[in-house]
Steps between C-alpha positions, in 0.01 A plus 500: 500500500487859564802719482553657828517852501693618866434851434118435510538278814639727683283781326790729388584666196817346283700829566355503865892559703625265786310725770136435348551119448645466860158664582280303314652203599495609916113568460443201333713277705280633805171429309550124403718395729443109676455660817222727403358198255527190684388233309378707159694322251448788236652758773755260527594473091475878498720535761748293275439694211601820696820378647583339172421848326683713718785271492545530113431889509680592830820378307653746237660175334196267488294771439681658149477097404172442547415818323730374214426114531144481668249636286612318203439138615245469325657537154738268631303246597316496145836453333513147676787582701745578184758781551578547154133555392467763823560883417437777765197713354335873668647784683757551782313609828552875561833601605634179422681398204563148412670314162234237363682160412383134442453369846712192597350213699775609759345859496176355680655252733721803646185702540458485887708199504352125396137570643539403907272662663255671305196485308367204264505862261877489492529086548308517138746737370811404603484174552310278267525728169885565592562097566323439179761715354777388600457149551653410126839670639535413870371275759204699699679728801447323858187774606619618862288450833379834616696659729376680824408840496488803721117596552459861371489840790227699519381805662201642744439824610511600908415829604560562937478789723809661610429369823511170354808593300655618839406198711465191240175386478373099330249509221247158414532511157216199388383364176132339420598151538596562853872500485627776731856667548630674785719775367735684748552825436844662664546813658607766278371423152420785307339569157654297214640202788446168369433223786649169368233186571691186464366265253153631462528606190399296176541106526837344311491313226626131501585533860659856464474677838171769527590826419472770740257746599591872532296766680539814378454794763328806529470709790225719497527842615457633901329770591785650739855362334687523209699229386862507347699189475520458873467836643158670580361830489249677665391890639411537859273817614709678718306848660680861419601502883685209489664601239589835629598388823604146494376237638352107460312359252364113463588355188299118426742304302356109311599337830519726796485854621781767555554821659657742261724799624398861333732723546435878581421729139449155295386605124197378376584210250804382676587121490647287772626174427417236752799208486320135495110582476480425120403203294707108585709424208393198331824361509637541850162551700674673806662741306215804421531794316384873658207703557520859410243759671375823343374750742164623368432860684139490642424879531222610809145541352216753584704764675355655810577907500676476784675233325560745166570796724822292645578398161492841340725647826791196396427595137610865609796389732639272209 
C-alpha cells in the first residue's frame, strides 16, 4: 500500500502556511464534492482523501507528527513492527527541528489517536503493525467507534449592486446535478460581509452535522455613490447662480428624492450632510448611515456678448 502523501492531495508545498492549505482544500472541497458528483464513486474517495488531508495539515499538532511519524512507515513496517530495530533516518523539514529516537509502538497508536476514522493508509500503520508490537506486552486496546464529526465550511464568492446591497436582493445559486439554494442576501452587506448558509456546507462525517456555507460579498462599484461603511457620497451639479444667489437643488438619494437648501454665496466644493439617506446597517436594518452632497459648480457655456459685456461691467464693479 501506498504511503499517502497529504501535501500532494491537496497539491501544496510542505512549507505551504495555514492560508494556502485552507485554499487548496476550499477549491477542492467545491470540485469533488457529493453534490457536484452524485453517484461517481472516485469523486466520492477523493473527496475523502481531501477532508482527511486537510484535517491532518489544518492542525499544527497532527501536522508536525505526521511530518515526523508519516513518511517513515514504511521503514517501519519492514522492521516487522519491532521498536527496538526502528531508528528515525533523513532530515528535519525546513524550519522544523526534531530529536530522532527509536519509535515506541505507543508512538504510532498516539498518532491521530487509534485509527477511527480515517484511511485504510493509517489503519495499516497504526493499527496492525502497532498491535503486532505490542501484543507480547498487553492485551490489544478496545479500537473506539468513530465519533461524529462537524462537516468542514467553505466559501463562495457574491458580488451585488449597491442597489442590491441597499435593498437585499436573493441569489439561485445551482450546481449540475440540479440541487439549487436560495440564498438571501440582507440589506446592507458590504464588501468583505460573509452571509452564513446553514448547513450547506460539506456533508459530516459519521453523522456529524454539514458544515456551513459562507458567501463572501463584494459590492461592485456605482456610477453616482461612494461607499463608506454606511454613509454615501456623491457631487451634485449645482449652476454658478444658484450658488451665488441661493436657492433649490434636487438631490436623488438610493431610495428617494430630496430637495436640498443652497444657501446664498455657497462655495464651490461645499458638502452638506443629509441625516438618514445613507446605506442600512447590516445589523439593525432601520438604522442608516448619511449621505453627504458635494456641490459641483456648472459654469454657463458659449457666452453671448451681451452676455460678456454684463459680465465684464460686474467684473469692473467688484
Amino acid at each position: 500500500m501506498e504511503y499517502k502523501d497529504y501535501y500532494k492531495i491537496l497539491g501544496v508545498d510542505r512549507k505551504a502556511g495555514e492560508k494556502e492549505i485552507k485554499k487548496a482544500y476550499r477549491k477542492l472541497a467545491r470540485q469533488y464534492h457529493p453534490d457536484m458528483n452524485e453517484g461517481d464513486s472516485a469523486a466520492a474517495e477523493k473527496f475523502r482523501e481531501i477532508n482527511e488531508a486537510n484535517e491532518v495539515l489544518s492542525d499544527p499538532e497532527k501536522r508536525q507528527q505526521y511530518d515526523q511519524f508519516g513518511s517513515q512507515w514504511q521503514n517501519y513496517q519492514k522492521t516487522g513492527g519491532r521498536a527496538e530495530d526502528f531508528h528515525w533516518s533523513g532530515e528535519p523539514s525546513a524550519g522544523r527541528t526534531y530529536t530522532y529516537r527509536a519509535a515506541s509502538p505507543e508512538d504510532f497508536e498516539e498518532l491521530f489517536g487509534s485509527g477511527g476514522g480515517y484511511s485504510d493508509f493509517f489503519e495499516n500503520l497504526f493499527g496492525s503493525g502497532v498491535r503486532g508490537a505490542s501484543a507480547a506486552r498487553s492485551e490489544p486496546r478496545p479500537r473506539h467507534e468513530s465519533k461524529p464529526r462537524h462537516g468542514h465550511d467553505f466559501e463562495h464568492p457574491m458580488q451585488v449592486s449597491l442597489q442590491e446591497a441597499f435593498h437585499g436582493t436573493r441569489r439561485v445559486l445551482e450546481w449540475e446535478d440540479g440541487r439549487k439554494i436560495d440564498a438571501k442576501i440582507p440589506r446592507g452587506v458590504k464588501t468583505g460581509s460573509r452571509v452564513r448558509l446553514k448547513g450547506q456546507g460539506n456533508p459530516g462525517l459519521h453523522g456529524g452535522h454539514a458544515g456551513d456555507l459562507y458567501l463572501t460579498i463584494e459590492v461592485l462599484p456605482d456610477k453616482r455613490f461612494q461607499r463608506e461603511n454606511d454613509d454615501l457620497t456623491m457631487t451634485a451639479p449645482v449652476d454658478l447662480f444658484t450658488l451665488l444667489l441661493g436657492g433649490k437643488v434636487s438631490v436623488s438619494g438610493l431610495d428617494r428624492t430630496v430637495s436640498l437648501n443652497i444657501p446664498p454665496g455657497t462655495a464651490n466644493g461645499k458638502v452638506f450632510r443629509l441625516r438618514g439617506l445613507g446605506m442600512p446597517n447590516i445589523k439593525h436594518p432601520d438604522q442608516r448611515g448619511d449621505l453627504f452632497v458635494t456641490v459641483e459648480a456648472i459654469l454657463p457655456q458659449r457666452l453671448t456678448a451681451k452676455e460678456k459685456e454684463l459680465v465684464e461691467q460686474w467684473k469692473a464693479m467688484r
